[in-house]
Coordinates of C-alpha atoms in Angstrom, one line a residue:
X1 CA 1.9 80.4 73.7
X2 CA 0.5 78.6 70.7
X3 CA -0.8 75.6 73.0
X4 CA -1.8 77.4 76.1
X5 CA -3.8 79.5 73.3
X6 CA -5.4 76.5 73.0
X7 CA -7.3 75.8 76.8
X8 CA -9.6 78.8 78.8
X9 CA -6.6 78.9 81.4
X10 CA -3.9 79.1 78.9
X11 CA -6.0 82.5 77.2
X12 CA -6.6 84.1 80.6
X13 CA -2.7 83.4 81.3
X14 CA -1.8 85.2 77.7
X15 CA -3.9 88.0 79.3
X16 CA -2.9 88.4 82.8
X17 CA 1.0 88.2 81.6
X18 CA 0.3 91.0 78.1
X19 CA -2.0 93.4 80.4
X20 CA 0.3 93.3 83.8
X21 CA 3.6 94.5 81.0
X22 CA 1.3 97.1 79.5
X23 CA 0.7 98.7 82.3
X24 CA 4.4 98.3 84.0
X25 CA 5.4 99.3 80.5
X26 CA 2.2 102.5 81.2
X27 CA 4.5 103.1 84.3
X28 CA 8.1 102.6 82.8
X29 CA 6.8 104.9 80.4
X30 CA 5.9 107.9 81.9
X31 CA 8.5 108.1 84.5
X32 CA 11.4 107.5 81.6
X33 CA 9.1 110.6 80.1
X34 CA 8.6 112.6 83.0
X35 CA 12.1 112.5 85.1
X36 CA 13.1 114.0 81.2
X37 CA 11.6 117.0 81.6
X38 CA 11.2 118.0 84.8
X39 CA 15.0 117.6 84.5
X40 CA 14.6 120.1 81.9
X41 CA 11.7 122.1 84.1
X42 CA 15.2 122.2 87.0
X43 CA 17.5 123.3 84.0
X44 CA 15.4 126.0 83.1
X45 CA 15.2 127.3 87.4
X46 CA 18.6 126.4 87.9
X47 CA 21.0 126.6 85.3
X48 CA 19.3 128.2 82.3
X49 CA 17.9 131.3 82.9
X50 CA 20.4 132.0 85.0
X51 CA 23.3 131.7 82.7
X52 CA 21.5 134.0 80.6
X53 CA 21.1 136.0 83.5
X54 CA 24.5 136.4 83.6
X55 CA 25.0 136.6 80.4
X56 CA 23.4 140.3 80.7
X57 CA 24.3 141.2 83.3
X58 CA 28.1 140.2 81.4
X59 CA 25.8 142.7 78.8
X60 CA 24.9 145.4 81.4
X61 CA 27.8 145.7 83.4
X62 CA 30.7 146.6 79.7
X63 CA 27.7 149.1 78.8
X64 CA 28.0 150.6 82.3
X65 CA 32.0 151.0 82.7
X66 CA 31.7 152.3 79.4
X67 CA 28.6 154.8 79.5
X68 CA 30.9 155.6 83.3
X69 CA 34.6 156.2 81.4
X70 CA 32.2 158.4 79.3
X71 CA 31.3 160.8 81.9
X72 CA 34.3 160.6 84.3
X73 CA 36.5 161.7 81.4
X74 CA 34.4 164.5 81.0
X75 CA 34.5 165.5 84.7
X76 CA 37.6 167.3 83.7
X77 CA 41.1 165.6 85.7
X78 CA 39.2 165.2 88.8
X79 CA 37.5 162.3 88.3
X80 CA 34.5 161.8 91.0
X81 CA 35.1 159.0 92.9
X82 CA 31.7 157.6 92.9
X83 CA 32.3 157.5 88.9
X84 CA 35.3 155.9 88.9
X85 CA 34.1 153.8 91.7
X86 CA 31.6 152.9 89.6
X87 CA 33.3 152.3 86.6
X88 CA 35.8 149.7 88.7
X89 CA 32.7 147.5 90.2
X90 CA 31.5 147.1 86.4
X91 CA 34.7 145.5 84.8
X92 CA 35.1 143.7 88.2
X93 CA 31.6 142.0 87.5
X94 CA 32.0 141.2 84.0
X95 CA 35.3 139.8 84.9
X96 CA 33.6 137.3 87.2
X97 CA 30.5 136.1 85.9
X98 CA 32.7 135.1 82.7
X99 CA 34.6 133.2 84.8
X100 CA 31.3 131.7 86.0
X101 CA 30.2 131.8 82.5
X102 CA 33.6 129.5 81.3
X103 CA 33.2 126.7 83.8
X104 CA 29.4 126.5 83.0
X105 CA 30.6 125.8 78.6
X106 CA 33.1 124.2 76.2
X107 CA 35.2 126.0 74.3
X108 CA 34.3 125.1 71.0
X109 CA 30.6 126.0 71.8
X110 CA 29.1 129.8 71.0
X111 CA 29.2 130.5 73.9
X112 CA 32.8 128.7 74.7
X113 CA 33.9 131.5 71.7
X114 CA 31.9 134.5 72.6
X115 CA 33.7 133.8 76.3
X116 CA 37.7 133.6 74.3
X117 CA 36.4 136.9 72.6
X118 CA 35.5 139.3 75.9
X119 CA 37.9 137.4 78.2
X120 CA 41.0 138.7 75.4
X121 CA 39.4 142.1 74.4
X122 CA 38.1 143.4 78.4
X123 CA 42.0 143.5 79.5
X124 CA 42.9 146.1 75.7
X125 CA 39.1 148.1 76.7
X126 CA 41.1 148.9 80.4
X127 CA 43.7 149.8 79.7
X128 CA 43.0 152.5 76.6
X129 CA 40.4 153.5 79.3
X130 CA 44.0 153.9 82.0
X131 CA 45.4 155.3 78.9
X132 CA 42.9 157.8 78.7
X133 CA 42.5 158.8 82.3
X134 CA 46.1 159.3 82.2
X135 CA 46.3 161.7 79.9
X136 CA 43.1 164.0 81.2
X137 CA 45.0 164.4 84.0
X138 CA 47.4 166.0 82.9
X139 CA 45.3 168.0 80.6
X140 CA 46.6 165.6 77.0
X141 CA 43.7 166.8 74.1
X142 CA 45.0 162.7 72.9
X143 CA 42.8 161.7 76.0
X144 CA 39.8 162.1 74.0
X145 CA 41.5 160.0 71.4
X146 CA 42.3 157.2 73.6
X147 CA 38.5 157.7 74.7
X148 CA 37.0 157.1 71.5
X149 CA 39.4 154.0 70.8
X150 CA 38.2 152.7 73.5
X151 CA 34.1 153.3 73.3
X152 CA 34.6 152.3 69.4
X153 CA 36.9 148.6 70.6
X154 CA 33.9 148.6 73.5
X155 CA 30.8 148.5 70.3
X156 CA 32.8 146.6 68.1
X157 CA 34.6 144.2 69.3
X158 CA 33.0 143.8 73.2
X159 CA 29.6 144.5 73.2
X160 CA 28.8 142.0 69.9
X161 CA 30.8 139.2 72.2
X162 CA 28.3 139.9 75.3
X163 CA 25.5 140.2 72.8
X164 CA 27.0 136.8 71.4
X165 CA 27.2 135.1 74.4
X166 CA 23.2 136.3 75.9
X167 CA 22.0 135.1 72.8
X168 CA 23.5 131.3 72.8
X169 CA 22.3 131.8 76.3
X170 CA 19.1 132.8 75.6
X171 CA 18.6 130.0 72.9
X172 CA 19.6 127.2 75.7
X173 CA 17.5 128.1 77.7
X174 CA 14.4 127.9 74.9
X175 CA 16.0 124.9 74.3
X176 CA 15.1 123.7 77.9
X177 CA 10.9 125.6 78.0
X178 CA 10.7 123.3 74.8
X179 CA 12.1 119.7 75.7
X180 CA 10.2 120.9 79.4
X181 CA 6.8 121.7 77.5
X182 CA 6.7 118.9 75.3
X183 CA 3.6 116.9 75.9
X184 CA 4.9 112.7 77.0
X185 CA 3.0 111.2 74.1
X186 CA 4.2 108.5 74.2
X187 CA 3.4 107.7 77.9
X188 CA -0.6 109.1 76.9
X189 CA -0.3 106.3 74.4
X190 CA 0.7 103.4 76.3
X191 CA -1.6 104.0 78.5
X192 CA -4.7 104.5 76.6
X193 CA -3.6 101.3 75.2
X194 CA -2.4 99.8 79.0
X195 CA -6.3 101.1 79.8
X196 CA -8.1 99.8 76.5
X197 CA -6.8 96.5 77.5
X198 CA -7.3 96.2 81.0
X199 CA -11.2 97.2 80.0
X200 CA -11.7 94.8 77.4
X201 CA -10.1 91.8 80.4
X202 CA -12.5 93.0 82.6
X203 CA -15.6 93.1 78.8
X204 CA -14.2 89.6 78.5
X205 CA -14.8 88.3 82.3
X206 CA -18.1 90.0 82.4
X207 CA -19.5 87.9 79.4
X208 CA -17.8 84.7 80.0
X209 CA -19.0 84.3 83.6
X210 CA -21.6 87.1 83.9
X211 CA -19.3 88.4 87.0
X212 CA -19.5 92.8 86.3
X213 CA -16.8 92.8 88.6
X214 CA -13.1 91.9 88.6
X215 CA -11.1 92.9 92.4
X216 CA -8.0 92.7 90.2
X217 CA -8.8 94.1 87.1
X218 CA -10.4 96.7 88.6
X219 CA -8.1 97.6 91.3
X220 CA -4.9 97.6 88.1
X221 CA -7.9 100.0 85.8
X222 CA -8.2 102.7 88.3
X223 CA -4.4 102.6 89.0
X224 CA -3.9 103.5 85.3
X225 CA -6.2 105.4 85.6
X226 CA -5.0 107.6 88.4
X227 CA -1.4 107.7 86.5
X228 CA -3.3 108.8 83.0
X229 CA -4.5 111.9 84.6
X230 CA -1.7 113.1 87.6
X231 CA 0.0 112.8 83.7
X232 CA -2.5 115.0 82.1
X233 CA -3.5 117.2 84.4
X234 CA 0.8 117.3 85.6
X235 CA 2.1 118.3 82.7
X236 CA -0.7 120.3 81.9
X237 CA -0.4 122.6 84.8
X238 CA 3.6 122.5 84.5
X239 CA 2.8 123.8 80.4
X240 CA 0.5 126.1 81.5
X241 CA 3.1 127.8 84.6
X242 CA 7.2 127.0 82.5
X243 CA 4.4 128.9 79.8
X244 CA 3.3 131.8 82.2
X245 CA 7.5 131.9 83.0
X246 CA 8.1 132.5 79.1
X247 CA 5.7 135.1 77.9
X248 CA 5.6 137.4 81.0
X249 CA 9.0 136.6 83.1
X250 CA 12.1 135.6 81.1
X251 CA 10.6 137.5 77.1
X252 CA 9.7 140.5 79.9
X253 CA 13.1 140.2 81.0
X254 CA 14.8 140.2 77.9
X255 CA 13.1 143.6 76.9
X256 CA 13.6 145.4 79.7
X257 CA 17.0 144.1 79.7
X258 CA 17.9 145.2 76.1
X259 CA 16.6 148.1 76.9
X260 CA 18.6 148.6 79.7
X261 CA 21.5 148.8 77.5
X262 CA 20.0 150.7 75.2
X263 CA 19.7 153.4 77.7
X264 CA 23.6 152.6 79.0
X265 CA 24.4 153.4 75.1
X266 CA 22.7 155.9 74.6
X267 CA 24.0 158.2 77.5
X268 CA 27.6 157.0 76.8
X269 CA 27.3 158.3 73.3
X270 CA 26.3 161.5 74.7
X271 CA 29.1 162.4 76.6
X272 CA 31.3 161.4 73.7
X273 CA 29.3 163.9 71.9
X274 CA 30.9 166.5 74.1
X275 CA 34.1 164.9 74.3
X276 CA 34.8 164.7 70.4
X277 CA 33.0 168.0 69.8
X278 CA 32.2 167.1 66.5
X279 CA 35.6 165.5 65.6
X280 CA 33.8 162.0 64.8
X281 CA 31.2 162.9 61.5
X282 CA 28.8 160.0 60.0
X283 CA 29.6 158.2 57.0
X284 CA 28.5 160.6 54.6
X285 CA 30.1 163.3 56.7
X286 CA 26.6 165.6 58.1
X287 CA 25.8 164.5 61.4
X288 CA 28.0 164.0 64.4
X289 CA 28.4 160.3 64.4
X290 CA 27.9 160.0 68.5
X291 CA 25.1 162.2 68.3
X292 CA 22.8 160.2 65.9
X293 CA 23.7 156.8 67.3
X294 CA 22.8 158.7 70.5
X295 CA 19.4 159.9 68.7
X296 CA 18.9 155.9 67.3
X297 CA 19.4 153.9 70.6
X298 CA 16.8 156.2 71.8
X299 CA 14.1 155.9 69.4
X300 CA 15.1 151.4 70.3
X301 CA 14.4 151.9 74.1
X302 CA 10.9 154.4 73.7
X303 CA 9.9 150.9 71.1
X304 CA 11.0 148.5 73.4
X305 CA 9.4 150.1 76.7
X306 CA 6.4 149.8 74.6
X307 CA 6.6 146.7 74.6
X308 CA 8.0 145.2 77.8
X309 CA 4.6 148.1 78.9
X310 CA 2.7 145.4 76.6
X311 CA 4.0 142.7 78.3
X312 CA 3.9 143.4 82.1
X313 CA 0.6 141.1 82.9
X314 CA 0.1 143.1 86.2
X315 CA 0.7 147.4 87.9
X316 CA 4.0 146.3 89.7
X317 CA 5.2 145.5 86.5
X318 CA 3.3 148.0 84.2
X319 CA 4.4 151.3 86.9
X320 CA 8.4 150.6 86.6
X321 CA 8.1 150.9 83.4
X322 CA 6.0 154.1 82.4
X323 CA 8.7 155.2 84.8
X324 CA 11.2 154.7 82.9
X325 CA 8.8 156.4 80.2
X326 CA 8.5 159.8 81.4
X327 CA 12.2 160.1 82.5
X328 CA 13.2 158.5 78.2
X329 CA 11.2 162.2 77.4
X330 CA 12.9 164.7 79.9
X331 CA 15.9 163.1 79.6
X332 CA 15.7 163.6 75.0
X333 CA 14.0 167.6 75.9
X334 CA 16.8 167.7 78.1
X335 CA 19.5 166.9 75.8
X336 CA 17.5 169.2 72.4
X337 CA 18.3 172.4 74.7
X338 CA 21.3 170.8 75.7
X339 CA 22.8 170.2 72.3
X340 CA 21.2 173.6 71.3
X341 CA 23.0 174.8 73.5
X342 CA 26.7 173.3 72.7
X343 CA 25.5 174.4 69.1
X344 CA 26.3 178.1 70.0
X345 CA 29.2 177.5 71.8
X346 CA 28.7 177.2 74.8
X347 CA 30.5 174.8 75.7
X348 CA 30.3 174.6 79.4
X349 CA 26.5 175.3 79.5
X350 CA 26.2 171.8 77.5
X351 CA 28.1 170.6 80.3
X352 CA 26.2 171.4 83.0
X353 CA 23.0 170.2 80.8
X354 CA 25.0 166.9 80.8
X355 CA 27.0 166.3 83.7
X356 CA 25.1 168.6 85.9
X357 CA 23.7 168.1 89.7
X358 CA 20.2 169.3 89.1
X359 CA 17.9 169.3 85.8
X360 CA 20.4 167.7 83.5
X361 CA 20.4 165.0 81.4
X362 CA 22.4 162.9 83.5
X363 CA 19.3 162.9 86.2
X364 CA 17.1 162.0 83.5
X365 CA 19.5 158.2 82.4
X366 CA 19.6 157.9 86.8
X367 CA 15.9 157.7 86.9
X368 CA 15.1 155.4 82.8
X369 CA 18.0 153.3 85.0
X370 CA 16.2 153.3 88.6
X371 CA 13.2 152.1 86.4
X372 CA 14.0 149.8 84.2
X373 CA 16.1 148.1 87.5
X374 CA 13.3 147.5 89.7
X375 CA 10.9 146.2 86.0
X376 CA 13.7 143.9 86.2
X377 CA 14.0 142.7 89.5
X378 CA 10.1 142.4 89.4
X379 CA 9.9 140.2 86.2
X380 CA 12.4 138.3 88.1
X381 CA 11.0 137.2 90.6
X382 CA 7.6 136.7 88.7
X383 CA 10.0 133.8 86.5
X384 CA 11.0 133.0 89.5
X385 CA 7.4 131.9 90.6
X386 CA 6.1 130.5 87.5
X387 CA 8.7 128.4 86.3
X388 CA 9.2 126.7 90.3
X389 CA 6.2 126.4 90.1
X390 CA 6.1 124.4 86.6
X391 CA 9.0 122.3 88.2
X392 CA 6.5 121.1 91.3
X393 CA 4.2 120.4 89.6
X394 CA 5.6 117.6 88.0
X395 CA 7.3 116.6 91.2
X396 CA 6.6 113.1 92.5
X397 CA 5.0 112.0 89.3
X398 CA 7.5 109.2 88.0
X399 CA 8.1 107.5 91.2
X400 CA 4.2 107.6 91.9
X401 CA 4.1 106.7 88.0
X402 CA 6.8 103.4 88.9
X403 CA 4.4 102.7 92.1
X404 CA 1.0 102.8 91.5
X405 CA 1.8 100.8 88.2
X406 CA 3.8 98.2 90.0
X407 CA 0.6 98.0 92.6
X408 CA -1.8 98.2 89.5
X409 CA -0.1 95.1 87.4
X410 CA 0.4 93.1 90.2
X411 CA -4.1 93.7 91.1
X412 CA -4.2 92.2 87.6
X413 CA -1.9 89.7 88.2
X414 CA -4.2 88.7 90.7
X415 CA -7.6 89.3 89.3
X416 CA -6.7 87.1 87.0
X417 CA -5.0 84.0 89.0
X418 CA -8.1 84.2 90.9
X419 CA -10.2 83.3 88.0
X420 CA -7.9 80.9 86.7
X421 CA -8.0 78.5 90.4
X422 CA -11.1 77.7 89.8
X423 CA -10.0 75.7 86.7
X424 CA -8.1 73.8 89.2

């Protein structure tokens, strides 16, 4: 190399080799880093977010099952078939999604531990509910105790485990987001060095030969510039779309899922207020525990609906949230009336105001739940569209960068070889 560097042909050979290697290195690093980010973007769309959504569905199904069980118990010995079917469907959904989640995680992970806890506690809960139903059909007061104990198992064991699973899967989703949105700094740096070397080589050739253009080096520069521009534009578009899917899709979904779960838990506690009839008090002994929990959950629900409205970026997302807000106001007003009726000693009247077919809190809850389901469906579609666009922006870039780099290196080599030929 030292000997070659003492002659102009030797120096040209070294320059051509270094420039060609830099262009190839640029293509290789670009292909590697973009492939890594494209895989993370694909995971966001096809693996992480679906698993996070499944974890939210497990959480919602368990909360809904608890609500349905309390509603069926309040209806008396003849539990409505629709309520029974709803409960069984919720348990079946939770069981099916737990099997799916277990197939996509390891037992040693946070998700694996949460799934193990859920699989252990769900049969216990289901058994308690069946005991409550059996005693309720026979008119035994102990059925209410079984139902309260089942609710305690749900709130202290099952729902916290479901929350842990949801947070673990959502954490994996955000990790994939971060990986997909990170700029490929190494590829950008190598690309800048490669273009700088190509510019320097052409300027050197011009100063020594007075030839304005070297077609080979110019073609290599054009190929490298195309790759660099494609990399910057493609990643910028991908990052913008993924960021949009995170802010106006996933974040909205998280708030809406939390709101829906809170509404379900509030409804379950509202029902249990009538089941327990003051038998369970708060720790200070001054208030009915289930009614206090209902009020806390409704307050949190109002706050979550406010956040969901702020995150919604179009009328299709805001409208169902506004509908849910209006139904929550109606629900609270009807609950206050039912609570006053129960306090006045009219249990049957309060029961009608809670589970009746007309003008009941149950109707208001159903409207809230339907509006939230509609909002979740819209935000899920928004997420899928934006995240898919982000993934699509990186499609073809790894292969294109590799091909253009090879062509650019070959063109640069040809350009230098033409100059070398002049010395023979």
